[in-house]
Tab-separated table of C-alpha atoms in Angstrom:
chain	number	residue	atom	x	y	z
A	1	UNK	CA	131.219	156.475	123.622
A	2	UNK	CA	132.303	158.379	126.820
A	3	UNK	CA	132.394	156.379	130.268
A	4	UNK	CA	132.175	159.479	133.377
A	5	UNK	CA	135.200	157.451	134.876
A	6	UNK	CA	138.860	157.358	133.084
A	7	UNK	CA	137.846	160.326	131.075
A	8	UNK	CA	141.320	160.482	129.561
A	9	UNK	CA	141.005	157.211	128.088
A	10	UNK	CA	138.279	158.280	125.706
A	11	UNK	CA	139.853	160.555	123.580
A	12	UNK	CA	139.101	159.205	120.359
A	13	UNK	CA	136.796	156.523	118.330
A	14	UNK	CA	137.355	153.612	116.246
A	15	UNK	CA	136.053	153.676	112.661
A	16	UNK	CA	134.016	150.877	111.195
A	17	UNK	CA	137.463	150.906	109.102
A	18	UNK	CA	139.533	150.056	112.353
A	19	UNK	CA	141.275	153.587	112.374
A	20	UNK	CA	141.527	155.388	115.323
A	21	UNK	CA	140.144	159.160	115.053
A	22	UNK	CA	140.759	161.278	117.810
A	23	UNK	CA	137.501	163.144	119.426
A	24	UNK	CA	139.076	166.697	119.627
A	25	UNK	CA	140.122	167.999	115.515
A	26	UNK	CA	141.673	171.757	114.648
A	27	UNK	CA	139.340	173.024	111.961
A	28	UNK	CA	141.050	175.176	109.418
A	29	UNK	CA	137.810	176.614	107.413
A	30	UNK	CA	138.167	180.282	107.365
A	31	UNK	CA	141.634	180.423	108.161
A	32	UNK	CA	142.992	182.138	104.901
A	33	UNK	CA	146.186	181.263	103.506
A	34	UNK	CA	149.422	183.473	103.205
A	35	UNK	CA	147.993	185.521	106.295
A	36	UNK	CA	151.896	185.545	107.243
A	37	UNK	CA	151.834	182.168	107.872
A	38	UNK	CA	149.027	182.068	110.224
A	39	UNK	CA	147.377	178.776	108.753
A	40	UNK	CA	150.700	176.898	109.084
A	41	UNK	CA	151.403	178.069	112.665
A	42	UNK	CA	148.136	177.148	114.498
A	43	UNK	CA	148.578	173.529	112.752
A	44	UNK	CA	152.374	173.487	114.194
A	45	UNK	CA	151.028	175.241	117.684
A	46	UNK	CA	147.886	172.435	117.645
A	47	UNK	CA	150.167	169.619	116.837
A	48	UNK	CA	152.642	170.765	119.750
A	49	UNK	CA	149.900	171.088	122.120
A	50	UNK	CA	148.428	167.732	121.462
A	51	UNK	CA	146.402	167.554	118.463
A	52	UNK	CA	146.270	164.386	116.598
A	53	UNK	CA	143.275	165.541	114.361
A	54	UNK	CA	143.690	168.085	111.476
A	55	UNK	CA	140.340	169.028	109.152
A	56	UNK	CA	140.813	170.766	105.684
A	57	UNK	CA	139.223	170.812	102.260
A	58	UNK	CA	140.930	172.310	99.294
A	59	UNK	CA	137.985	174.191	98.957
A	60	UNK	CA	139.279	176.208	101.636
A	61	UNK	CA	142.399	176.658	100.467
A	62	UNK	CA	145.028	176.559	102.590
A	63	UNK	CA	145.527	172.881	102.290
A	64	UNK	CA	149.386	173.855	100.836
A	65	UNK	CA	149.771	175.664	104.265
A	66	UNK	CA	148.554	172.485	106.416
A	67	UNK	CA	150.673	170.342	104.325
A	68	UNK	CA	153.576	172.260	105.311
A	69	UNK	CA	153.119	172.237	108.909
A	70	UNK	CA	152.908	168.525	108.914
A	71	UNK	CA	156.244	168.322	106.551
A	72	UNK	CA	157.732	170.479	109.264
A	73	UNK	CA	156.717	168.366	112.610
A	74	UNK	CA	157.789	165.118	111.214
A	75	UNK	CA	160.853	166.681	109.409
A	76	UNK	CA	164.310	164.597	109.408
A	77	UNK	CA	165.607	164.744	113.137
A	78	UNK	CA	162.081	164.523	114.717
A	79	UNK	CA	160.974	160.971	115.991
A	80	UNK	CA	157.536	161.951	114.839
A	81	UNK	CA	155.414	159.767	112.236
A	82	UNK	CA	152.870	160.750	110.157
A	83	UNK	CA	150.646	157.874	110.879
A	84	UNK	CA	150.578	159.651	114.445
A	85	UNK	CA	147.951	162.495	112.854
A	86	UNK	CA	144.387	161.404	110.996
A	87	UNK	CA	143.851	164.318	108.818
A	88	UNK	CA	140.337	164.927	107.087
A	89	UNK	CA	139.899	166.665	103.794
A	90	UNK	CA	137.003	166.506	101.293
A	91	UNK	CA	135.460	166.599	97.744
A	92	UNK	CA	134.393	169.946	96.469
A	93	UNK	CA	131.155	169.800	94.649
A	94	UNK	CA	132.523	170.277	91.325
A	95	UNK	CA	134.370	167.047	91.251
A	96	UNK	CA	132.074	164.668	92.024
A	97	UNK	CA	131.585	163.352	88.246
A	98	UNK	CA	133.729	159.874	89.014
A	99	UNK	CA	136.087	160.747	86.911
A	100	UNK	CA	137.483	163.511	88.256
A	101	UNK	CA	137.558	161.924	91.851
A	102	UNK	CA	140.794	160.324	91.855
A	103	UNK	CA	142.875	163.411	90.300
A	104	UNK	CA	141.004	165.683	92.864
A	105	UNK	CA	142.489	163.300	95.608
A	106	UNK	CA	145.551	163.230	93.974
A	107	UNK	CA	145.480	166.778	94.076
A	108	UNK	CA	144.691	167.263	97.491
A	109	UNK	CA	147.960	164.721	98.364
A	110	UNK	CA	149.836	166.832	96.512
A	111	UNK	CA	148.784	170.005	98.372
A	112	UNK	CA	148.971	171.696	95.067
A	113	UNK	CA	145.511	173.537	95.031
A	114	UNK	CA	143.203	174.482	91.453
A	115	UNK	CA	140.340	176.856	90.988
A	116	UNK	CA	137.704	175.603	93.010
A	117	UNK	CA	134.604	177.454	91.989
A	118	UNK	CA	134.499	177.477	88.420
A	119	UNK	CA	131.618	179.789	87.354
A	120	UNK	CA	129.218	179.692	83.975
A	121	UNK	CA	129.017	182.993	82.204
A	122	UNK	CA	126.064	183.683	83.932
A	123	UNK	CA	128.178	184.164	87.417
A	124	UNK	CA	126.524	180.586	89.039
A	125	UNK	CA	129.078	177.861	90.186
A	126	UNK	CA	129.418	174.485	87.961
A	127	UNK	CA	128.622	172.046	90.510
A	128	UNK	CA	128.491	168.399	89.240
A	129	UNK	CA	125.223	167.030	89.203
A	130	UNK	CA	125.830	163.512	88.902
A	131	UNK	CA	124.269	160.867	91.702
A	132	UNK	CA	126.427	160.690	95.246
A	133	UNK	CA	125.902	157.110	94.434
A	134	UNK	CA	128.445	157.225	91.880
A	135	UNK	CA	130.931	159.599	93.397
A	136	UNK	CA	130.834	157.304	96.081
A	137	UNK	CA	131.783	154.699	93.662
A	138	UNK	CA	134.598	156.098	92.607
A	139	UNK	CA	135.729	157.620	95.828
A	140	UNK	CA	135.892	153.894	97.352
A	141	UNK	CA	138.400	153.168	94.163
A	142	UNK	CA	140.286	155.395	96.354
A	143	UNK	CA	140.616	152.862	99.229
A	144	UNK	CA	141.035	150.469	97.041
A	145	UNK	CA	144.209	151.939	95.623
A	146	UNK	CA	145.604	153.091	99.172
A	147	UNK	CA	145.404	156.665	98.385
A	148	UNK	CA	143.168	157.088	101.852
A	149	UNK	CA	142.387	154.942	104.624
A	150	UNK	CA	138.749	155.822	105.124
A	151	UNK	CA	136.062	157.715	103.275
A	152	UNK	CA	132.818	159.236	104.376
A	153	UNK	CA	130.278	161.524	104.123
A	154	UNK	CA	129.851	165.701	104.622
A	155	UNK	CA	126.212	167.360	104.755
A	156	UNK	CA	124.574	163.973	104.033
A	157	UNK	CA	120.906	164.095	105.066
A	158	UNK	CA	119.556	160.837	106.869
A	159	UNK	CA	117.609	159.669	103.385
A	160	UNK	CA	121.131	160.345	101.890
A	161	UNK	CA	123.362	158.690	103.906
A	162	UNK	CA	120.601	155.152	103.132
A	163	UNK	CA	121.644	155.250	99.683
A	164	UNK	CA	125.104	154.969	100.263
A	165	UNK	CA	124.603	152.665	102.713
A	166	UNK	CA	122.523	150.356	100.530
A	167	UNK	CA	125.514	150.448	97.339
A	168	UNK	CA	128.477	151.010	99.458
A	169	UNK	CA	130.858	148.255	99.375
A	170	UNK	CA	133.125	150.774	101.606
A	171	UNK	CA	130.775	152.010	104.637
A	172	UNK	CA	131.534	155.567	105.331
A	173	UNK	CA	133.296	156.245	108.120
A	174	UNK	CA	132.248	159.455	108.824
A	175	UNK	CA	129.185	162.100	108.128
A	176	UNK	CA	130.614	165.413	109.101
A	177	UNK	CA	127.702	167.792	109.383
A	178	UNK	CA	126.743	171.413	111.112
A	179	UNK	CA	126.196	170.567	115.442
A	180	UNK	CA	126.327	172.759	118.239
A	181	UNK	CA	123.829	173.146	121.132
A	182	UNK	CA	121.752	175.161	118.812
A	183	UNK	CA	121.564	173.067	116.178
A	184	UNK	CA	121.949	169.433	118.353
A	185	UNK	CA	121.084	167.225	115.177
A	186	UNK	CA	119.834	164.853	117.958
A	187	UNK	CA	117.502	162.843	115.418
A	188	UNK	CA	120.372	162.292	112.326
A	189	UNK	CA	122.494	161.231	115.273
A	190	UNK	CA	120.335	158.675	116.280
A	191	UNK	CA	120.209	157.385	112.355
A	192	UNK	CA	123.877	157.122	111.554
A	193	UNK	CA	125.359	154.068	111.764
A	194	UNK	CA	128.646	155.879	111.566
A	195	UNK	CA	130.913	157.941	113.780
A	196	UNK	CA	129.568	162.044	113.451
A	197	UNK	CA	131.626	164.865	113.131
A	198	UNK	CA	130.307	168.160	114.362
A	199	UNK	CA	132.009	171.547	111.980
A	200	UNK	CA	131.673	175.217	113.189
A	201	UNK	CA	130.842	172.741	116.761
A	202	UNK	CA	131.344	176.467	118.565
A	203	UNK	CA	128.574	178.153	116.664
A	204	UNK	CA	131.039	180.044	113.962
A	205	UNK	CA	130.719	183.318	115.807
A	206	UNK	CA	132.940	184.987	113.156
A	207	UNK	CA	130.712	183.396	110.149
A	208	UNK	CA	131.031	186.351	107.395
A	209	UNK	CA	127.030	186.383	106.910
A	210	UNK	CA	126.358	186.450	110.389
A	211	UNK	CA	124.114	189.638	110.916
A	212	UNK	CA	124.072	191.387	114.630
A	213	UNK	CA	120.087	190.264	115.507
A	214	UNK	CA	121.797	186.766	115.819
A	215	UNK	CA	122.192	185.411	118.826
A	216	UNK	CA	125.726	184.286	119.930
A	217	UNK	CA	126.066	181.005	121.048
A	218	UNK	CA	128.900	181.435	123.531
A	219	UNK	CA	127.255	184.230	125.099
A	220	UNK	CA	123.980	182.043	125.738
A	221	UNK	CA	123.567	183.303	129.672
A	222	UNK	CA	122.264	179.413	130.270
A	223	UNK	CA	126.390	178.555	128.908
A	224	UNK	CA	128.091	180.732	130.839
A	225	UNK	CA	126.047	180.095	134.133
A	226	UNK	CA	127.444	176.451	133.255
A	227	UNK	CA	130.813	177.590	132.604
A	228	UNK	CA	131.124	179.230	135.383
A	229	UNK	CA	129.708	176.519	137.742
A	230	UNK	CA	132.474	174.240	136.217
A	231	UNK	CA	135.223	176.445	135.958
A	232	UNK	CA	135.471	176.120	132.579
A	233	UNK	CA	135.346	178.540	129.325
A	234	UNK	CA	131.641	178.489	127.453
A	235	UNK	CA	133.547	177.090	124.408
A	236	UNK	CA	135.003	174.114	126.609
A	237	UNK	CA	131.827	173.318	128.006
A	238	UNK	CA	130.447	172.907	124.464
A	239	UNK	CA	133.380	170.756	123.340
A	240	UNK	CA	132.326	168.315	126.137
A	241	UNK	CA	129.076	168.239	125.470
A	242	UNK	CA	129.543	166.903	122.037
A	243	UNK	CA	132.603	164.630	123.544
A	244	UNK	CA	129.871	163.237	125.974
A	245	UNK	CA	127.600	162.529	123.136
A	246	UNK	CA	129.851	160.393	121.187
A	247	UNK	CA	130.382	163.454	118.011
A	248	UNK	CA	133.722	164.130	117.451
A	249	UNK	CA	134.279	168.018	117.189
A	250	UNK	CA	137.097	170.236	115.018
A	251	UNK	CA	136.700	174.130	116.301
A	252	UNK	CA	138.933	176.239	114.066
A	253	UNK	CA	141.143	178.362	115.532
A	254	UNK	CA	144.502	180.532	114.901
A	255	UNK	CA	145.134	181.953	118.557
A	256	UNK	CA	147.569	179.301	120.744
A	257	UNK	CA	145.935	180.073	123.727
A	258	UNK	CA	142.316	179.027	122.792
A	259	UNK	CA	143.852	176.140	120.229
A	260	UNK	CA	145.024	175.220	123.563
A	261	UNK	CA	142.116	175.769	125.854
A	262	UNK	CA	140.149	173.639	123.241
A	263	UNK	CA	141.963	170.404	123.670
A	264	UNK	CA	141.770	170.718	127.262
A	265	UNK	CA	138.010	169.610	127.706
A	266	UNK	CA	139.007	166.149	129.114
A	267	UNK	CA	139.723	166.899	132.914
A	268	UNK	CA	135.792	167.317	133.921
A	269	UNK	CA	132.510	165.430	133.054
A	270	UNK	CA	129.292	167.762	132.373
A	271	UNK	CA	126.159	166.163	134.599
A	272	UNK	CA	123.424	164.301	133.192
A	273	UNK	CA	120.874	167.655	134.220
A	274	UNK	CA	123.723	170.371	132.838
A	275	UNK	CA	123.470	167.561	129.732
A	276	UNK	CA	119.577	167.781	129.385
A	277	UNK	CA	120.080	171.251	129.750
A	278	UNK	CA	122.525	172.054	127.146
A	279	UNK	CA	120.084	169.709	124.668
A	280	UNK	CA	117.452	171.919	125.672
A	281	UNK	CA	119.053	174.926	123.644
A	282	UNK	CA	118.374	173.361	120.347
A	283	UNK	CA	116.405	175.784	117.940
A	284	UNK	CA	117.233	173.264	114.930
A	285	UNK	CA	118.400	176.598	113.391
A	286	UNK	CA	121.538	176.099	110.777
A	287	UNK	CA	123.940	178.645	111.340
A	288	UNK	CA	125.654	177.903	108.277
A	289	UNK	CA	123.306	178.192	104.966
A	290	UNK	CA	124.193	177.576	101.936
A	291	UNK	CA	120.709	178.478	100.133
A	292	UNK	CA	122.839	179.858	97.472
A	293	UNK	CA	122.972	176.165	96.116
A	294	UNK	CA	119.301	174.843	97.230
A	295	UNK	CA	117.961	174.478	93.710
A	296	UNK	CA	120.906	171.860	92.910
A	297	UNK	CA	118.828	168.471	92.790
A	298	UNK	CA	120.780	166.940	95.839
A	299	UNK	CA	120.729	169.603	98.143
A	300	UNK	CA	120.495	168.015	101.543
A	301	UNK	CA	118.619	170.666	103.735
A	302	UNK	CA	115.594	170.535	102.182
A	303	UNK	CA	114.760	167.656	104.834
A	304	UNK	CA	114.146	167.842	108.444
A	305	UNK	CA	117.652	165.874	108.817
Protein backbone atom coordinates (compact mmCIF):
# COMPACT_ATOMS: atom_id res chain seq x y z
CA UNK A 1 0.00 0.00 0.00
CA UNK A 2 2.78 2.55 0.89
CA UNK A 3 5.43 3.51 -1.93
CA UNK A 4 8.90 5.09 0.27
CA UNK A 5 8.61 7.98 -2.39
CA UNK A 6 5.50 10.61 -2.42
CA UNK A 7 4.69 9.55 1.06
CA UNK A 8 1.95 12.17 1.22
CA UNK A 9 0.14 10.68 -1.51
CA UNK A 10 -0.67 7.54 0.43
CA UNK A 11 -2.77 8.64 2.99
CA UNK A 12 -5.60 6.49 2.60
CA UNK A 13 -6.99 3.11 0.80
CA UNK A 14 -9.64 2.25 -1.52
CA UNK A 15 -12.29 -0.24 -0.40
CA UNK A 16 -13.31 -3.20 -2.49
CA UNK A 17 -16.58 -0.84 -2.30
CA UNK A 18 -14.68 2.07 -4.17
CA UNK A 19 -14.70 4.37 -0.98
CA UNK A 20 -11.82 6.05 -0.03
CA UNK A 21 -10.77 5.46 3.81
CA UNK A 22 -8.15 7.47 5.07
CA UNK A 23 -5.02 5.49 6.80
CA UNK A 24 -4.80 7.71 9.99
CA UNK A 25 -8.64 7.39 12.18
CA UNK A 26 -9.33 9.24 15.84
CA UNK A 27 -10.53 6.38 18.00
CA UNK A 28 -13.08 7.43 20.54
CA UNK A 29 -13.27 4.04 22.79
CA UNK A 30 -12.75 5.08 26.28
CA UNK A 31 -13.43 8.55 25.84
CA UNK A 32 -16.56 8.92 28.17
CA UNK A 33 -19.28 11.12 27.34
CA UNK A 34 -20.44 14.39 29.19
CA UNK A 35 -16.71 14.65 30.52
CA UNK A 36 -17.45 18.55 29.87
CA UNK A 37 -17.51 18.04 26.48
CA UNK A 38 -14.29 16.35 26.08
CA UNK A 39 -15.56 13.64 23.48
CA UNK A 40 -16.98 16.40 21.23
CA UNK A 41 -13.85 18.60 21.36
CA UNK A 42 -11.06 16.13 20.36
CA UNK A 43 -13.49 15.15 17.28
CA UNK A 44 -13.76 19.12 16.46
CA UNK A 45 -9.76 19.55 17.39
CA UNK A 46 -9.05 16.12 15.05
CA UNK A 47 -11.25 17.32 12.30
CA UNK A 48 -9.44 20.87 12.39
CA UNK A 49 -6.14 19.33 12.39
CA UNK A 50 -6.78 17.07 9.49
CA UNK A 51 -8.66 14.09 10.31
CA UNK A 52 -10.88 12.64 7.76
CA UNK A 53 -11.43 9.33 9.77
CA UNK A 54 -13.69 9.15 12.91
CA UNK A 55 -14.21 5.44 14.78
CA UNK A 56 -17.17 4.94 17.29
CA UNK A 57 -19.57 2.24 18.39
CA UNK A 58 -22.62 2.99 20.40
CA UNK A 59 -21.36 0.57 22.62
CA UNK A 60 -19.11 3.14 23.72
CA UNK A 61 -21.34 5.63 24.12
CA UNK A 62 -20.53 8.78 23.19
CA UNK A 63 -21.71 8.38 19.68
CA UNK A 64 -24.40 11.54 20.57
CA UNK A 65 -21.14 13.52 21.38
CA UNK A 66 -19.34 12.57 17.91
CA UNK A 67 -22.48 13.29 16.16
CA UNK A 68 -22.42 16.67 17.43
CA UNK A 69 -19.02 17.58 16.53
CA UNK A 70 -19.65 16.65 12.99
CA UNK A 71 -23.16 18.75 13.04
CA UNK A 72 -20.93 21.54 14.25
CA UNK A 73 -17.93 21.44 11.47
CA UNK A 74 -20.24 21.24 8.60
CA UNK A 75 -22.80 23.66 10.23
CA UNK A 76 -24.61 26.37 7.85
CA UNK A 77 -21.79 28.96 6.89
CA UNK A 78 -18.98 26.30 6.66
CA UNK A 79 -18.08 25.06 3.04
CA UNK A 80 -17.51 21.71 4.65
CA UNK A 81 -19.39 18.38 3.46
CA UNK A 82 -20.02 15.50 5.21
CA UNK A 83 -19.02 13.17 2.51
CA UNK A 84 -15.47 14.79 3.30
CA UNK A 85 -15.27 12.39 6.73
CA UNK A 86 -15.69 8.26 6.55
CA UNK A 87 -16.85 7.55 9.96
CA UNK A 88 -16.85 3.85 11.37
CA UNK A 89 -19.27 2.58 13.94
CA UNK A 90 -20.35 -1.01 14.74
CA UNK A 91 -22.88 -3.70 15.91
CA UNK A 92 -22.93 -4.46 19.57
CA UNK A 93 -23.27 -8.10 20.25
CA UNK A 94 -26.70 -8.00 21.41
CA UNK A 95 -28.14 -7.00 18.13
CA UNK A 96 -26.97 -9.28 15.90
CA UNK A 97 -30.40 -11.39 15.66
CA UNK A 98 -31.26 -9.86 11.89
CA UNK A 99 -33.93 -8.33 13.01
CA UNK A 100 -32.76 -6.01 15.16
CA UNK A 101 -29.89 -4.93 12.71
CA UNK A 102 -31.52 -2.31 10.82
CA UNK A 103 -33.16 -0.38 13.96
CA UNK A 104 -29.67 -0.67 15.68
CA UNK A 105 -28.28 1.21 12.53
CA UNK A 106 -31.00 3.37 12.55
CA UNK A 107 -30.20 4.06 15.94
CA UNK A 108 -26.74 4.71 15.61
CA UNK A 109 -27.78 7.48 12.59
CA UNK A 110 -29.79 8.92 14.89
CA UNK A 111 -27.09 9.30 17.57
CA UNK A 112 -29.79 8.59 20.02
CA UNK A 113 -28.06 5.81 22.18
CA UNK A 114 -30.13 2.58 24.26
CA UNK A 115 -28.92 0.29 26.97
CA UNK A 116 -26.28 -1.60 25.53
CA UNK A 117 -25.57 -4.42 27.91
CA UNK A 118 -28.71 -5.83 28.86
CA UNK A 119 -28.04 -8.37 31.67
CA UNK A 120 -30.10 -11.82 32.70
CA UNK A 121 -30.96 -11.99 36.35
CA UNK A 122 -28.08 -13.89 36.89
CA UNK A 123 -25.74 -10.58 36.23
CA UNK A 124 -24.31 -12.20 32.55
CA UNK A 125 -24.85 -10.01 29.36
CA UNK A 126 -27.62 -11.21 26.66
CA UNK A 127 -25.49 -11.48 23.75
CA UNK A 128 -27.28 -12.81 20.58
CA UNK A 129 -26.24 -16.06 19.63
CA UNK A 130 -27.44 -16.33 16.27
CA UNK A 131 -24.81 -17.24 13.18
CA UNK A 132 -22.56 -14.01 11.86
CA UNK A 133 -23.76 -15.51 8.69
CA UNK A 134 -27.06 -14.12 9.18
CA UNK A 135 -26.26 -10.83 10.80
CA UNK A 136 -24.26 -10.39 7.92
CA UNK A 137 -27.31 -10.95 5.93
CA UNK A 138 -29.13 -8.51 7.24
CA UNK A 139 -26.43 -5.98 7.75
CA UNK A 140 -25.85 -6.02 3.76
CA UNK A 141 -29.86 -5.07 3.61
CA UNK A 142 -28.24 -2.10 4.98
CA UNK A 143 -26.30 -1.25 1.78
CA UNK A 144 -28.88 -2.16 0.00
CA UNK A 145 -31.16 0.49 1.43
CA UNK A 146 -28.34 3.30 1.47
CA UNK A 147 -28.27 3.55 5.13
CA UNK A 148 -24.18 2.89 4.88
CA UNK A 149 -21.80 2.78 2.20
CA UNK A 150 -19.71 -0.16 3.31
CA UNK A 151 -19.90 -2.90 5.89
CA UNK A 152 -17.30 -5.12 7.42
CA UNK A 153 -16.05 -7.06 9.96
CA UNK A 154 -14.62 -6.42 13.89
CA UNK A 155 -12.70 -9.33 15.85
CA UNK A 156 -13.33 -11.77 12.96
CA UNK A 157 -10.89 -14.69 13.21
CA UNK A 158 -9.36 -15.90 9.76
CA UNK A 159 -11.90 -19.19 9.75
CA UNK A 160 -14.54 -16.42 10.40
CA UNK A 161 -13.97 -13.98 8.05
CA UNK A 162 -14.21 -17.49 5.15
CA UNK A 163 -17.70 -17.80 6.02
CA UNK A 164 -18.65 -14.50 5.22
CA UNK A 165 -16.70 -14.51 2.43
CA UNK A 166 -18.24 -17.68 1.01
CA UNK A 167 -22.29 -16.13 1.59
CA UNK A 168 -21.50 -12.54 1.26
CA UNK A 169 -23.08 -10.97 -1.62
CA UNK A 170 -21.53 -7.58 -0.02
CA UNK A 171 -17.62 -8.34 0.64
CA UNK A 172 -16.63 -6.68 3.79
CA UNK A 173 -14.73 -3.91 3.54
CA UNK A 174 -13.05 -3.95 6.55
CA UNK A 175 -11.92 -6.45 9.60
CA UNK A 176 -10.99 -4.12 12.38
CA UNK A 177 -9.09 -6.18 14.91
CA UNK A 178 -6.46 -5.68 18.05
CA UNK A 179 -2.54 -4.74 16.18
CA UNK A 180 0.33 -3.14 17.55
CA UNK A 181 4.00 -4.26 17.45
CA UNK A 182 3.17 -6.59 20.21
CA UNK A 183 0.49 -8.16 18.90
CA UNK A 184 1.57 -7.74 14.81
CA UNK A 185 -1.33 -10.15 13.60
CA UNK A 186 1.20 -10.73 10.74
CA UNK A 187 -0.50 -14.19 9.72
CA UNK A 188 -4.54 -12.85 9.67
CA UNK A 189 -2.98 -10.04 7.66
CA UNK A 190 -1.69 -12.14 5.18
CA UNK A 191 -5.39 -13.97 4.97
CA UNK A 192 -7.65 -11.00 4.52
CA UNK A 193 -8.66 -10.19 1.37
CA UNK A 194 -9.83 -6.92 2.81
CA UNK A 195 -8.38 -3.63 3.97
CA UNK A 196 -7.33 -4.14 8.14
CA UNK A 197 -7.91 -1.82 10.71
CA UNK A 198 -5.64 -1.90 13.70
CA UNK A 199 -7.81 -0.55 17.38
CA UNK A 200 -5.89 0.33 20.63
CA UNK A 201 -2.84 0.40 17.42
CA UNK A 202 -0.71 2.28 20.48
CA UNK A 203 -0.95 -0.60 22.89
CA UNK A 204 -4.01 1.02 25.13
CA UNK A 205 -1.60 2.07 27.84
CA UNK A 206 -4.55 3.44 29.88
CA UNK A 207 -6.63 -0.02 29.37
CA UNK A 208 -8.65 -0.15 32.88
CA UNK A 209 -7.44 -3.95 33.47
CA UNK A 210 -4.05 -3.26 32.71
CA UNK A 211 -2.05 -4.45 35.88
CA UNK A 212 1.62 -2.76 36.61
CA UNK A 213 3.81 -6.28 35.74
CA UNK A 214 2.71 -5.32 32.12
CA UNK A 215 4.98 -4.12 30.00
CA UNK A 216 4.30 -0.73 28.25
CA UNK A 217 4.53 -0.67 24.78
CA UNK A 218 5.67 2.90 24.24
CA UNK A 219 8.28 2.56 26.70
CA UNK A 220 9.77 -0.62 24.80
CA UNK A 221 13.69 0.72 25.04
CA UNK A 222 14.01 -1.02 21.29
CA UNK A 223 10.94 2.04 20.37
CA UNK A 224 12.39 4.74 21.78
CA UNK A 225 16.04 3.98 20.54
CA UNK A 226 13.99 4.18 17.12
CA UNK A 227 12.25 7.22 18.01
CA UNK A 228 14.92 8.87 18.84
CA UNK A 229 17.08 7.91 15.78
CA UNK A 230 14.15 9.39 13.69
CA UNK A 231 13.23 12.23 15.57
CA UNK A 232 10.05 11.14 16.10
CA UNK A 233 7.66 10.31 19.27
CA UNK A 234 7.49 6.25 20.11
CA UNK A 235 3.73 6.56 19.34
CA UNK A 236 4.52 8.10 15.76
CA UNK A 237 6.91 5.58 14.98
CA UNK A 238 4.23 2.93 15.65
CA UNK A 239 1.62 4.74 13.55
CA UNK A 240 4.07 4.33 10.60
CA UNK A 241 4.79 1.12 11.05
CA UNK A 242 1.28 0.00 10.60
CA UNK A 243 0.94 2.87 7.70
CA UNK A 244 3.95 1.01 6.04
CA UNK A 245 2.21 -2.24 6.33
CA UNK A 246 -0.86 -1.35 4.54
CA UNK A 247 -3.32 -1.43 8.23
CA UNK A 248 -5.05 1.53 8.66
CA UNK A 249 -4.76 2.72 12.40
CA UNK A 250 -7.42 4.92 14.79
CA UNK A 251 -5.37 5.82 18.24
CA UNK A 252 -7.87 7.44 20.60
CA UNK A 253 -7.05 10.42 22.02
CA UNK A 254 -8.56 13.67 23.90
CA UNK A 255 -5.28 15.88 24.25
CA UNK A 256 -4.84 18.37 20.88
CA UNK A 257 -1.36 18.14 21.03
CA UNK A 258 -0.92 14.31 20.66
CA UNK A 259 -4.39 14.17 18.38
CA UNK A 260 -2.07 16.28 16.51
CA UNK A 261 1.27 14.60 16.77
CA UNK A 262 -0.67 11.42 15.61
CA UNK A 263 -1.65 12.57 12.19
CA UNK A 264 1.69 13.79 11.59
CA UNK A 265 3.41 10.32 10.82
CA UNK A 266 3.59 11.05 7.03
CA UNK A 267 6.84 13.26 6.70
CA UNK A 268 9.42 10.15 7.27
CA UNK A 269 9.62 6.47 6.03
CA UNK A 270 10.77 3.78 8.80
CA UNK A 271 13.73 1.44 7.03
CA UNK A 272 13.23 -1.94 5.90
CA UNK A 273 15.83 -3.19 9.14
CA UNK A 274 13.96 -0.57 11.79
CA UNK A 275 10.75 -2.52 9.92
CA UNK A 276 12.07 -6.14 10.64
CA UNK A 277 12.86 -4.84 13.83
CA UNK A 278 9.69 -3.43 15.00
CA UNK A 279 8.02 -7.04 13.65
CA UNK A 280 10.42 -8.60 15.80
CA UNK A 281 8.54 -7.30 19.04
CA UNK A 282 5.57 -9.45 18.45
CA UNK A 283 4.69 -11.64 21.61
CA UNK A 284 1.18 -12.51 19.88
CA UNK A 285 -0.03 -11.35 23.35
CA UNK A 286 -3.74 -9.57 23.20
CA UNK A 287 -3.72 -6.67 25.24
CA UNK A 288 -7.30 -6.40 25.13
CA UNK A 289 -9.24 -9.70 26.51
CA UNK A 290 -12.42 -10.15 26.60
CA UNK A 291 -12.44 -13.79 28.31
CA UNK A 292 -15.42 -12.57 30.09
CA UNK A 293 -17.39 -13.69 26.87
CA UNK A 294 -15.16 -16.88 25.72
CA UNK A 295 -17.82 -19.47 26.42
CA UNK A 296 -20.24 -17.62 23.79
CA UNK A 297 -20.16 -20.24 20.79
CA UNK A 298 -18.52 -17.65 18.33
CA UNK A 299 -15.93 -16.30 20.30
CA UNK A 300 -13.11 -15.57 17.92
CA UNK A 301 -9.88 -15.93 20.11
CA UNK A 302 -10.06 -19.27 20.71
CA UNK A 303 -7.90 -19.63 17.36
CA UNK A 304 -4.40 -18.81 16.67
CA UNK A 305 -5.87 -15.89 14.31
Amino acid sequence: FISKHNLKTHTAVTLCTGQMMPMVGLGTWKSAPGQVGLVKQAVLTALNCGYRHIDCAAAYGNEQEVGEALAVWISPGKVRLREEVFVTSKLWNTKHDPEDVEQACRTTLTHLGEEMMPRRADGTICYSDVHYKDTWRAMEALVDQGLVKAIGLSNFNAKQVDDIISVARHKPAVNQVECHPYLSQTDLLQHCRSVVTAYSPLGSRDRPWASPDQPNLLEDPRLEDIAHRYQKTPAQVVLRWHIQRGVVCIPKSVTPSRIQQNLEVLDFCLSPDDMKLMESMNRNERLIKVWRDSNHPYFPFHDPY
